[in-house]
mmCIF file of C-alpha atoms and ligand atoms in Angstrom:
data_model
loop_
_atom_site.group_PDB
_atom_site.id
_atom_site.type_symbol
_atom_site.label_atom_id
_atom_site.label_comp_id
_atom_site.label_asym_id
_atom_site.label_seq_id
_atom_site.Cartn_x
_atom_site.Cartn_y
_atom_site.Cartn_z
ATOM 1 C CA MET A 856 5.864 42.505 58.511
ATOM 2 C CA THR A 857 8.571 45.215 58.289
ATOM 3 C CA ALA A 858 7.553 48.692 57.262
ATOM 4 C CA PRO A 859 8.262 49.808 53.599
ATOM 5 C CA SER A 860 11.376 51.723 53.338
ATOM 6 C CA VAL A 861 9.492 54.462 51.474
ATOM 7 C CA PRO A 862 5.892 54.613 52.692
ATOM 8 C CA PRO A 863 3.008 55.988 50.676
ATOM 9 C CA GLY A 864 2.655 59.663 50.975
ATOM 10 C CA ALA A 865 6.428 60.184 50.106
ATOM 11 C CA THR A 866 7.569 61.726 46.909
ATOM 12 C CA LEU A 867 9.339 59.584 44.126
ATOM 13 C CA GLY A 868 11.307 60.678 41.396
ATOM 14 C CA VAL A 869 11.542 59.280 37.762
ATOM 15 C CA MET A 870 14.475 60.144 35.467
ATOM 16 C CA GLY A 871 12.819 60.548 32.023
ATOM 17 C CA GLY A 872 9.475 62.078 31.016
ATOM 18 C CA GLY A 873 8.293 59.561 28.376
ATOM 19 C CA GLN A 874 5.180 57.367 28.354
ATOM 20 C CA LEU A 875 6.866 54.828 30.568
ATOM 21 C CA GLY A 876 7.433 57.572 33.312
ATOM 22 C CA ALA A 877 3.731 58.515 32.796
ATOM 23 C CA MET A 878 2.568 55.030 33.291
ATOM 24 C CA PHE A 879 4.837 54.652 36.319
ATOM 25 C CA ALA A 880 3.449 57.901 37.758
ATOM 26 C CA MET A 881 -0.234 56.660 37.254
ATOM 27 C CA ALA A 882 0.498 53.402 39.284
ATOM 28 C CA ALA A 883 2.583 55.020 41.858
ATOM 29 C CA LYS A 884 -0.037 57.803 42.634
ATOM 30 C CA ARG A 885 -2.687 55.125 42.945
ATOM 31 C CA LEU A 886 -0.601 53.776 45.810
ATOM 32 C CA GLY A 887 -0.519 57.186 47.402
ATOM 33 C CA TYR A 888 2.859 58.497 46.372
ATOM 34 C CA ARG A 889 3.675 61.947 44.889
ATOM 35 C CA VAL A 890 5.588 61.622 41.768
ATOM 36 C CA GLU A 891 8.011 64.124 40.118
ATOM 37 C CA ALA A 892 9.767 63.554 36.858
ATOM 38 C CA LEU A 893 13.144 64.835 35.588
ATOM 39 C CA SER A 894 13.002 65.648 31.892
ATOM 40 C CA ASP A 895 14.875 67.936 29.437
ATOM 41 C CA VAL A 896 11.572 69.210 28.162
ATOM 42 C CA ALA A 897 8.535 70.518 30.165
ATOM 43 C CA ASP A 898 5.928 69.286 27.842
ATOM 44 C CA CYS A 899 6.455 65.488 28.161
ATOM 45 C CA PRO A 900 4.004 62.664 28.488
ATOM 46 C CA ALA A 901 4.966 62.215 32.162
ATOM 47 C CA ALA A 902 3.922 65.943 32.832
ATOM 48 C CA HIS A 903 0.135 64.933 32.512
ATOM 49 C CA HIS A 904 0.417 62.498 35.314
ATOM 50 C CA CYS A 905 3.215 63.772 37.660
ATOM 51 C CA ASP A 906 2.871 66.268 40.513
ATOM 52 C CA ARG A 907 5.934 68.113 39.076
ATOM 53 C CA VAL A 908 8.319 68.192 36.165
ATOM 54 C CA HIS A 909 11.942 69.278 36.874
ATOM 55 C CA VAL A 910 13.371 70.461 33.535
ATOM 56 C CA VAL A 911 16.988 69.724 34.064
ATOM 57 C CA SER A 912 20.170 68.689 32.217
ATOM 58 C CA TYR A 913 21.412 65.318 33.074
ATOM 59 C CA ALA A 914 24.838 66.954 32.964
ATOM 60 C CA ASP A 915 24.172 69.151 35.832
ATOM 61 C CA ALA A 916 25.166 67.030 38.813
ATOM 62 C CA PRO A 917 24.597 69.759 41.414
ATOM 63 C CA ALA A 918 20.995 70.410 40.220
ATOM 64 C CA LEU A 919 20.343 66.713 40.278
ATOM 65 C CA ALA A 920 21.595 66.349 43.826
ATOM 66 C CA ARG A 921 19.412 69.420 44.782
ATOM 67 C CA ILE A 922 16.332 67.731 43.225
ATOM 68 C CA ALA A 923 17.186 64.398 44.973
ATOM 69 C CA ARG A 924 17.075 66.188 48.399
ATOM 70 C CA GLY A 925 13.404 66.706 47.784
ATOM 71 C CA LEU A 926 12.638 63.105 46.920
ATOM 72 C CA ALA A 927 12.586 59.794 48.955
ATOM 73 C CA ALA A 928 13.698 57.501 46.185
ATOM 74 C CA VAL A 929 14.166 57.655 42.359
ATOM 75 C CA THR A 930 13.945 55.325 39.406
ATOM 76 C CA PHE A 931 14.415 55.754 35.573
ATOM 77 C CA GLU A 932 12.129 55.116 32.629
ATOM 78 C CA PHE A 933 14.709 54.872 29.818
ATOM 79 C CA GLU A 934 18.111 53.176 29.931
ATOM 80 C CA ASN A 935 20.105 56.068 28.307
ATOM 81 C CA VAL A 936 20.154 58.098 31.400
ATOM 82 C CA PRO A 937 23.721 59.039 31.709
ATOM 83 C CA VAL A 938 25.136 56.862 34.474
ATOM 84 C CA ASP A 939 26.763 59.863 36.121
ATOM 85 C CA ALA A 940 23.291 61.400 36.480
ATOM 86 C CA ALA A 941 22.018 58.363 38.187
ATOM 87 C CA ARG A 942 25.114 58.302 40.415
ATOM 88 C CA ALA A 943 24.606 62.050 41.350
ATOM 89 C CA MET A 944 21.119 61.133 42.665
ATOM 90 C CA ALA A 945 22.142 57.818 44.177
ATOM 91 C CA ALA A 946 24.621 59.709 46.389
ATOM 92 C CA VAL A 947 21.673 61.423 48.098
ATOM 93 C CA ILE A 948 18.571 58.870 47.915
ATOM 94 C CA PRO A 949 18.229 55.154 46.839
ATOM 95 C CA CYS A 950 18.109 54.814 43.027
ATOM 96 C CA ARG A 951 16.543 51.630 42.161
ATOM 97 C CA PRO A 952 17.696 49.872 39.923
ATOM 98 C CA ALA A 953 21.390 50.918 40.983
ATOM 99 C CA PRO A 954 23.373 53.147 38.439
ATOM 100 C CA GLU A 955 25.682 50.115 37.897
ATOM 101 C CA VAL A 956 22.737 48.309 36.175
ATOM 102 C CA LEU A 957 22.512 51.100 33.669
ATOM 103 C CA PHE A 958 26.324 50.930 33.139
ATOM 104 C CA THR A 959 25.998 47.225 32.215
ATOM 105 C CA THR A 960 22.985 47.452 30.121
ATOM 106 C CA GLN A 961 23.217 50.707 28.185
ATOM 107 C CA ASP A 962 26.279 49.287 26.179
ATOM 108 C CA ARG A 963 25.743 46.332 24.002
ATOM 109 C CA ALA A 964 29.314 45.299 24.423
ATOM 110 C CA ARG A 965 29.273 45.251 28.244
ATOM 111 C CA GLU A 966 25.744 43.523 28.199
ATOM 112 C CA LYS A 967 27.048 40.735 26.001
ATOM 113 C CA SER A 968 30.143 40.349 28.317
ATOM 114 C CA PHE A 969 27.850 40.066 31.266
ATOM 115 C CA LEU A 970 25.643 37.424 29.517
ATOM 116 C CA THR A 971 28.635 35.478 28.342
ATOM 117 C CA ALA A 972 30.364 35.750 31.725
ATOM 118 C CA HIS A 973 27.218 34.249 33.392
ATOM 119 C CA GLY A 974 26.628 31.547 30.850
ATOM 120 C CA PHE A 975 23.224 33.039 29.394
ATOM 121 C CA ALA A 976 23.046 32.100 25.780
ATOM 122 C CA CYS A 977 23.113 35.021 23.384
ATOM 123 C CA ALA A 978 23.954 35.394 19.623
ATOM 124 C CA PRO A 979 27.566 34.868 18.641
ATOM 125 C CA HIS A 980 29.194 38.263 18.494
ATOM 126 C CA ARG A 981 32.317 40.330 18.452
ATOM 127 C CA VAL A 982 33.027 43.826 19.520
ATOM 128 C CA VAL A 983 34.095 46.020 16.571
ATOM 129 C CA ARG A 984 36.128 49.355 16.806
ATOM 130 C CA SER A 985 37.440 49.567 13.303
ATOM 131 C CA ARG A 986 36.938 48.569 9.694
ATOM 132 C CA GLY A 987 39.463 45.680 10.046
ATOM 133 C CA ASP A 988 37.732 44.511 13.284
ATOM 134 C CA LEU A 989 34.451 44.306 11.219
ATOM 135 C CA HIS A 990 35.979 42.156 8.536
ATOM 136 C CA ALA A 991 37.590 39.888 11.219
ATOM 137 C CA ALA A 992 34.303 39.754 13.084
ATOM 138 C CA ALA A 993 32.386 38.674 10.026
ATOM 139 C CA ALA A 994 34.867 35.874 9.523
ATOM 140 C CA ALA A 995 34.481 34.909 13.031
ATOM 141 C CA VAL A 996 30.745 34.971 13.434
ATOM 142 C CA GLY A 997 29.640 34.440 9.917
ATOM 143 C CA LEU A 998 27.223 36.136 7.583
ATOM 144 C CA PRO A 999 24.343 37.203 7.629
ATOM 145 C CA ALA A 1000 24.977 39.146 10.601
ATOM 146 C CA VAL A 1001 23.766 42.502 12.032
ATOM 147 C CA LEU A 1002 26.017 45.365 12.990
ATOM 148 C CA LYS A 1003 24.709 47.382 16.089
ATOM 149 C CA THR A 1004 26.150 50.569 17.689
ATOM 150 C CA ALA A 1005 27.149 49.636 21.094
ATOM 151 C CA ALA A 1006 25.447 52.681 22.724
ATOM 152 C CA PHE A 1007 22.196 54.541 22.151
ATOM 153 C CA GLY A 1008 20.349 51.998 19.978
ATOM 154 C CA TYR A 1009 16.597 51.410 20.145
ATOM 155 C CA ASP A 1010 13.824 50.346 17.921
ATOM 156 C CA GLY A 1011 16.181 49.231 15.438
ATOM 157 C CA LYS A 1012 18.029 52.571 15.129
ATOM 158 C CA GLY A 1013 21.869 52.116 14.798
ATOM 159 C CA GLN A 1014 21.615 48.749 13.237
ATOM 160 C CA ARG A 1015 22.547 47.338 9.747
ATOM 161 C CA ARG A 1016 21.805 43.879 8.527
ATOM 162 C CA ILE A 1017 24.892 42.552 6.496
ATOM 163 C CA ALA A 1018 24.119 39.605 4.162
ATOM 164 C CA ALA A 1019 27.350 39.529 2.057
ATOM 165 C CA PRO A 1020 31.061 40.430 2.516
ATOM 166 C CA ALA A 1021 30.534 43.293 -0.097
ATOM 167 C CA GLU A 1022 28.201 45.052 2.282
ATOM 168 C CA LEU A 1023 30.674 45.151 5.163
ATOM 169 C CA ASP A 1024 32.339 48.561 4.197
ATOM 170 C CA ALA A 1025 28.927 50.251 3.714
ATOM 171 C CA ALA A 1026 27.830 49.044 7.055
ATOM 172 C CA TRP A 1027 30.873 50.464 8.713
ATOM 173 C CA ASP A 1028 30.603 53.806 6.692
ATOM 174 C CA ALA A 1029 27.027 54.045 8.200
ATOM 175 C CA LEU A 1030 27.679 53.102 11.746
ATOM 176 C CA GLY A 1031 31.419 53.589 12.530
ATOM 177 C CA PRO A 1032 33.484 54.905 13.924
ATOM 178 C CA ALA A 1033 31.087 54.527 16.934
ATOM 179 C CA PRO A 1034 32.089 51.241 18.777
ATOM 180 C CA CYS A 1035 29.791 48.553 17.501
ATOM 181 C CA VAL A 1036 28.932 44.816 18.052
ATOM 182 C CA LEU A 1037 28.674 42.466 15.136
ATOM 183 C CA GLU A 1038 26.016 39.755 16.017
ATOM 184 C CA GLY A 1039 25.427 36.676 14.035
ATOM 185 C CA TRP A 1040 22.002 36.441 12.593
ATOM 186 C CA VAL A 1041 19.730 34.162 14.754
ATOM 187 C CA ASP A 1042 17.246 32.301 12.456
ATOM 188 C CA PHE A 1043 14.424 32.541 15.023
ATOM 189 C CA ASP A 1044 10.912 30.955 14.928
ATOM 190 C CA CYS A 1045 9.596 33.920 17.226
ATOM 191 C CA GLU A 1046 10.483 36.690 19.610
ATOM 192 C CA ILE A 1047 9.394 36.658 23.205
ATOM 193 C CA SER A 1048 9.983 38.766 26.207
ATOM 194 C CA VAL A 1049 9.685 38.427 29.836
ATOM 195 C CA VAL A 1050 9.177 41.150 32.351
ATOM 196 C CA GLY A 1051 10.257 40.490 35.835
ATOM 197 C CA ALA A 1052 10.427 42.395 39.154
ATOM 198 C CA ARG A 1053 12.910 41.915 42.031
ATOM 199 C CA GLY A 1054 12.518 43.225 45.491
ATOM 200 C CA ALA A 1055 15.020 44.727 47.950
ATOM 201 C CA SER A 1056 15.193 41.506 49.845
ATOM 202 C CA GLY A 1057 15.882 39.479 46.696
ATOM 203 C CA GLU A 1058 12.318 38.090 45.965
ATOM 204 C CA THR A 1059 11.294 37.781 42.399
ATOM 205 C CA ALA A 1060 7.962 37.936 40.521
ATOM 206 C CA ILE A 1061 7.977 37.028 36.816
ATOM 207 C CA PHE A 1062 5.251 37.703 34.400
ATOM 208 C CA GLU A 1063 3.857 35.499 31.793
ATOM 209 C CA PRO A 1064 6.193 35.752 28.654
ATOM 210 C CA SER A 1065 4.811 37.825 25.726
ATOM 211 C CA ARG A 1066 5.132 36.855 22.077
ATOM 212 C CA ASN A 1067 6.245 39.965 20.167
ATOM 213 C CA VAL A 1068 5.869 40.830 16.459
ATOM 214 C CA HIS A 1069 7.947 43.811 15.093
ATOM 215 C CA ARG A 1070 7.267 45.936 12.094
ATOM 216 C CA HIS A 1071 9.950 48.076 10.689
ATOM 217 C CA HIS A 1072 12.083 47.246 13.792
ATOM 218 C CA ILE A 1073 9.416 48.567 16.134
ATOM 219 C CA LEU A 1074 7.256 46.563 18.384
ATOM 220 C CA ASP A 1075 3.939 46.206 16.596
ATOM 221 C CA VAL A 1076 1.837 43.495 18.605
ATOM 222 C CA SER A 1077 2.463 41.811 21.937
ATOM 223 C CA SER A 1078 0.348 38.865 23.210
ATOM 224 C CA ALA A 1079 0.339 36.600 26.123
ATOM 225 C CA PRO A 1080 0.143 33.748 26.686
ATOM 226 C CA ALA A 1081 2.749 33.172 23.974
ATOM 227 C CA GLY A 1082 1.490 29.853 22.779
ATOM 228 C CA LEU A 1083 4.734 28.007 23.185
ATOM 229 C CA PRO A 1084 5.745 24.708 24.986
ATOM 230 C CA ALA A 1085 5.817 24.835 28.629
ATOM 231 C CA HIS A 1086 9.648 24.030 28.794
ATOM 232 C CA VAL A 1087 10.443 27.073 26.530
ATOM 233 C CA LEU A 1088 8.438 29.508 28.578
ATOM 234 C CA ASP A 1089 9.694 27.985 31.841
ATOM 235 C CA ALA A 1090 13.393 28.389 30.379
ATOM 236 C CA ALA A 1091 12.725 32.155 29.570
ATOM 237 C CA ARG A 1092 11.263 32.864 32.906
ATOM 238 C CA GLY A 1093 14.059 31.131 34.756
ATOM 239 C CA ILE A 1094 16.651 33.054 32.750
ATOM 240 C CA THR A 1095 14.887 36.225 33.471
ATOM 241 C CA ALA A 1096 14.898 35.547 37.247
ATOM 242 C CA ARG A 1097 18.584 34.693 37.065
ATOM 243 C CA ILE A 1098 19.498 37.894 35.260
ATOM 244 C CA LEU A 1099 17.682 39.933 37.807
ATOM 245 C CA GLU A 1100 19.606 38.145 40.482
ATOM 246 C CA ALA A 1101 23.010 38.451 38.625
ATOM 247 C CA LEU A 1102 22.532 42.146 38.017
ATOM 248 C CA ASP A 1103 21.263 42.638 41.480
ATOM 249 C CA ILE A 1104 18.315 44.575 40.151
ATOM 250 C CA VAL A 1105 15.907 46.129 42.522
ATOM 251 C CA GLY A 1106 13.042 47.159 40.356
ATOM 252 C CA VAL A 1107 11.713 45.857 36.992
ATOM 253 C CA ALA A 1108 13.512 44.593 33.977
ATOM 254 C CA CYS A 1109 12.543 43.080 30.686
ATOM 255 C CA VAL A 1110 14.560 40.368 28.832
ATOM 256 C CA GLU A 1111 13.967 40.012 25.157
ATOM 257 C CA PHE A 1112 14.600 36.508 23.636
ATOM 258 C CA PHE A 1113 14.773 34.872 20.201
ATOM 259 C CA VAL A 1114 13.145 31.356 20.180
ATOM 260 C CA THR A 1115 15.161 29.271 17.736
ATOM 261 C CA ARG A 1116 13.552 26.654 15.543
ATOM 262 C CA SER A 1117 14.808 23.921 17.872
ATOM 263 C CA GLY A 1118 13.003 25.681 20.815
ATOM 264 C CA GLU A 1119 16.168 27.161 22.573
ATOM 265 C CA VAL A 1120 15.810 30.743 24.067
ATOM 266 C CA VAL A 1121 18.591 33.085 23.271
ATOM 267 C CA VAL A 1122 18.892 36.435 24.948
ATOM 268 C CA ASN A 1123 18.659 39.374 22.555
ATOM 269 C CA GLU A 1124 18.744 42.213 25.118
ATOM 270 C CA ILE A 1125 17.935 43.334 28.588
ATOM 271 C CA ALA A 1126 16.006 46.508 29.441
ATOM 272 C CA PRO A 1127 16.265 47.362 33.160
ATOM 273 C CA ARG A 1128 12.817 49.027 33.238
ATOM 274 C CA PRO A 1129 9.182 48.323 32.413
ATOM 275 C CA HIS A 1130 8.863 47.440 28.740
ATOM 276 C CA ASN A 1131 6.464 48.140 25.881
ATOM 277 C CA SER A 1132 5.821 44.425 25.529
ATOM 278 C CA GLY A 1133 4.602 44.514 29.216
ATOM 279 C CA HIS A 1134 1.970 47.244 28.733
ATOM 280 C CA LEU A 1135 -0.742 44.508 28.556
ATOM 281 C CA THR A 1136 -0.059 43.833 32.142
ATOM 282 C CA ILE A 1137 -1.974 47.074 32.965
ATOM 283 C CA GLU A 1138 -5.330 45.489 32.028
ATOM 284 C CA ALA A 1139 -4.498 41.675 32.146
ATOM 285 C CA CYS A 1140 -2.647 41.017 35.464
ATOM 286 C CA GLU A 1141 -3.314 41.419 39.007
ATOM 287 C CA THR A 1142 -0.446 43.778 39.392
ATOM 288 C CA SER A 1143 0.837 45.797 36.385
ATOM 289 C CA GLN A 1144 4.665 46.166 35.597
ATOM 290 C CA PHE A 1145 4.411 49.664 36.579
ATOM 291 C CA GLU A 1146 2.898 48.948 40.039
ATOM 292 C CA GLN A 1147 5.700 46.432 40.430
ATOM 293 C CA GLN A 1148 8.152 49.152 39.710
ATOM 294 C CA ALA A 1149 6.750 51.385 42.464
ATOM 295 C CA ARG A 1150 6.535 48.404 44.840
ATOM 296 C CA ALA A 1151 10.101 47.442 44.308
ATOM 297 C CA LEU A 1152 11.271 51.011 44.610
ATOM 298 C CA CYS A 1153 9.604 51.558 47.804
ATOM 299 C CA GLY A 1154 10.314 48.363 49.609
ATOM 300 C CA LEU A 1155 6.405 47.193 49.401
ATOM 301 C CA PRO A 1156 5.727 43.441 48.843
ATOM 302 C CA LEU A 1157 5.776 42.563 44.995
ATOM 303 C CA GLY A 1158 2.197 41.805 43.747
ATOM 304 C CA SER A 1159 0.827 38.828 42.065
ATOM 305 C CA THR A 1160 1.716 38.524 38.317
ATOM 306 C CA ARG A 1161 -1.121 36.102 37.574
ATOM 307 C CA GLN A 1162 -2.767 36.952 34.245
ATOM 308 C CA ARG A 1163 -6.481 37.253 34.477
ATOM 309 C CA ALA A 1164 -7.274 36.656 30.845
ATOM 310 C CA PRO A 1165 -5.469 36.200 27.518
ATOM 311 C CA ALA A 1166 -4.404 39.662 26.082
ATOM 312 C CA ALA A 1167 -2.963 41.412 23.067
ATOM 313 C CA MET A 1168 -1.487 44.924 22.783
ATOM 314 C CA ALA A 1169 -1.042 46.890 19.629
ATOM 315 C CA ASN A 1170 1.147 49.986 19.344
ATOM 316 C CA LEU A 1171 -0.467 53.057 17.847
ATOM 317 C CA LEU A 1172 2.349 55.010 15.887
ATOM 318 C CA GLY A 1173 2.111 58.505 14.532
ATOM 319 C CA ASP A 1174 1.232 56.833 11.154
ATOM 320 C CA CYS A 1175 -2.198 56.263 12.506
ATOM 321 C CA TRP A 1176 -2.847 59.865 12.257
ATOM 322 C CA ALA A 1177 -2.169 60.042 8.521
ATOM 323 C CA LYS A 1178 -5.927 60.337 7.647
ATOM 324 C CA GLY A 1179 -6.794 62.678 10.613
ATOM 325 C CA GLU A 1180 -7.752 61.985 14.194
ATOM 326 C CA PRO A 1181 -8.262 58.154 14.407
ATOM 327 C CA ASP A 1182 -11.684 56.744 14.953
ATOM 328 C CA TRP A 1183 -11.742 56.075 18.568
ATOM 329 C CA GLN A 1184 -15.410 55.395 18.471
ATOM 330 C CA ALA A 1185 -15.033 52.307 16.035
ATOM 331 C CA ALA A 1186 -11.984 51.037 17.912
ATOM 332 C CA LEU A 1187 -13.474 51.238 21.358
ATOM 333 C CA ALA A 1188 -16.565 49.409 20.248
ATOM 334 C CA VAL A 1189 -14.611 46.318 19.719
ATOM 335 C CA PRO A 1190 -15.239 44.082 22.714
ATOM 336 C CA GLY A 1191 -12.578 43.878 25.387
ATOM 337 C CA VAL A 1192 -10.496 46.667 23.953
ATOM 338 C CA SER A 1193 -9.090 49.668 25.979
ATOM 339 C CA LEU A 1194 -7.048 52.587 24.843
ATOM 340 C CA LEU A 1195 -4.111 54.313 26.386
ATOM 341 C CA LEU A 1196 -2.952 57.609 24.703
ATOM 342 C CA TYR A 1197 0.413 59.054 25.895
ATOM 343 C CA GLY A 1198 -0.655 62.815 25.406
ATOM 344 C CA LYS A 1199 1.883 63.501 22.680
ATOM 345 C CA SER A 1200 0.705 66.362 20.364
ATOM 346 C CA ASP A 1201 2.979 65.774 17.297
ATOM 347 C CA PRO A 1202 2.058 62.442 15.649
ATOM 348 C CA ARG A 1203 5.262 61.886 13.443
ATOM 349 C CA PRO A 1204 5.514 58.574 11.588
ATOM 350 C CA GLY A 1205 7.143 55.925 13.685
ATOM 351 C CA ARG A 1206 6.402 57.860 16.938
ATOM 352 C CA LYS A 1207 4.765 55.772 19.676
ATOM 353 C CA MET A 1208 1.556 57.875 20.444
ATOM 354 C CA GLY A 1209 -0.361 55.238 22.565
ATOM 355 C CA HIS A 1210 -1.506 51.613 22.473
ATOM 356 C CA LEU A 1211 -4.698 49.495 22.393
ATOM 357 C CA THR A 1212 -5.014 46.333 24.578
ATOM 358 C CA ALA A 1213 -7.630 43.738 24.294
ATOM 359 C CA LEU A 1214 -8.593 41.058 26.538
ATOM 360 C CA ALA A 1215 -10.542 37.997 25.269
ATOM 361 C CA PRO A 1216 -11.383 34.359 26.070
ATOM 362 C CA THR A 1217 -8.480 33.135 23.829
ATOM 363 C CA VAL A 1218 -5.128 34.840 22.962
ATOM 364 C CA ASP A 1219 -6.066 34.404 19.038
ATOM 365 C CA GLU A 1220 -9.276 36.356 19.706
ATOM 366 C CA ALA A 1221 -7.356 39.001 21.674
ATOM 367 C CA ILE A 1222 -4.964 39.340 18.776
ATOM 368 C CA ALA A 1223 -7.750 39.531 16.111
ATOM 369 C CA ASN A 1224 -9.761 42.154 18.308
ATOM 370 C CA VAL A 1225 -6.834 44.470 18.983
ATOM 371 C CA THR A 1226 -5.576 44.483 15.296
ATOM 372 C CA ARG A 1227 -9.232 45.064 14.134
ATOM 373 C CA ALA A 1228 -9.672 47.841 16.644
ATOM 374 C CA ARG A 1229 -6.414 49.426 15.325
ATOM 375 C CA SER A 1230 -7.373 49.099 11.727
ATOM 376 C CA LEU A 1231 -10.840 50.833 12.556
ATOM 377 C CA ALA A 1232 -9.015 53.563 14.433
ATOM 378 C CA CYS A 1233 -6.485 54.175 11.776
ATOM 379 C CA ARG A 1234 -8.929 53.797 8.950
ATOM 380 C CA THR A 1235 -6.877 51.124 7.250
ATOM 381 C CA MET A 1236 -9.633 48.695 6.761
HETATM 382 P P1 AMP B 925 17.230 45.094 19.012
HETATM 383 O O1 AMP B 925 17.236 46.606 18.832
HETATM 384 O O2 AMP B 925 18.718 44.494 19.190
HETATM 385 O O3 AMP B 925 16.370 44.589 20.007
HETATM 386 O O4 AMP B 925 16.781 44.561 17.577
HETATM 387 C C1 AMP B 925 15.650 44.823 16.997
HETATM 388 C C2 AMP B 925 15.080 43.726 16.106
HETATM 389 O O5 AMP B 925 15.910 43.391 15.109
HETATM 390 C C3 AMP B 925 14.864 42.338 17.010
HETATM 391 O O6 AMP B 925 13.745 42.528 17.646
HETATM 392 C C4 AMP B 925 14.866 41.320 15.849
HETATM 393 O O7 AMP B 925 13.632 41.327 15.258
HETATM 394 C C5 AMP B 925 15.887 41.849 14.945
HETATM 395 N N1 AMP B 925 17.272 41.450 15.276
HETATM 396 C C6 AMP B 925 18.133 42.010 16.112
HETATM 397 N N2 AMP B 925 19.276 41.254 16.197
HETATM 398 C C7 AMP B 925 19.173 40.219 15.566
HETATM 399 C C8 AMP B 925 19.897 38.938 15.276
HETATM 400 N N3 AMP B 925 21.136 38.792 15.788
HETATM 401 N N4 AMP B 925 19.340 37.939 14.635
HETATM 402 C C9 AMP B 925 18.049 38.081 14.098
HETATM 403 N N5 AMP B 925 17.299 39.079 14.165
HETATM 404 C C10 AMP B 925 17.779 40.190 14.904
#
């Protein structure tokens, strides 16, 4: 067996200081690495788990290069890291996934052309750069449809559903003149996502697909197994592996899918990093998505993705603090439930503050227990 390209003991960097960076740091430190985060604020979730936080502007290429000289390799925890910032670091040390992956996936128009060029099914769509384009796109893809800004969208931000032609102008007034993509509405049966890892020599390890339920466009509950026919799950896993290969990703990525009523899987979007729907892998799988990220980054063998037990994860948004500090006593008394808080001090409505995970003998029990634990915590029952 060859030695890892970055052995334990080395210092890893993570661009971004959010909860995904924090959970990456927890996993990498367990493997013996030092971890340093790059963030625009010092008081970030990753600060609680990293050895150091570099407060730096992503526009400051010389500062990024200076920081990179103190690291052995770098990854990122959110896909809106400016590509040039990733390139500035990649000129000094390995950046995995490569900056080109960010270039493709952080723009919906480029991501859709990548998917179409490789024959991966996605919603019918048109790139929209003007009011006239929007009217033409609506005629081409049909209504209802959803207008999305091409860049910087997340959790439903930068999106407008359009049901009738009379709503087109208002949608453009809200989102234009930023470049947008108009997507035909997919009448889906459910949404699933698949987290996969790919190592430097091209091997892949794909997790069990999660079934995802959103509330107000934000992920609410993820559960696995997803309870769908094997051919649907196999198709989603296969597409995920092929997307990792086609993008030449070294690291972790998540592919979100719509499952249509006829059982087809249609790609919604790609996140080239661990994903909220993969948090249940921390308790449920032999290797978590964050440990896979560290292993892929460092050239260690990828771990087993085997799931030990059915699992469900429920997000804890700032809304849960509306009646004061949540009742953790009650939540953690529910069998099989664990809590992960991100260390954020300001519980604003809609802000992801932490999550609960439940393991149980069946996925239905896991979902019931995790939602009950959350209701108890948030005093909504
Ligand atoms: P996105 O930010 O693109 O992941 O969209 C957020 C959520 O909006 C998705 O998880 C879906 O629930 C819904 N959505 C987005 N695009 C579509 C579409 N083309 N058809 C139906 N639902 C959609």
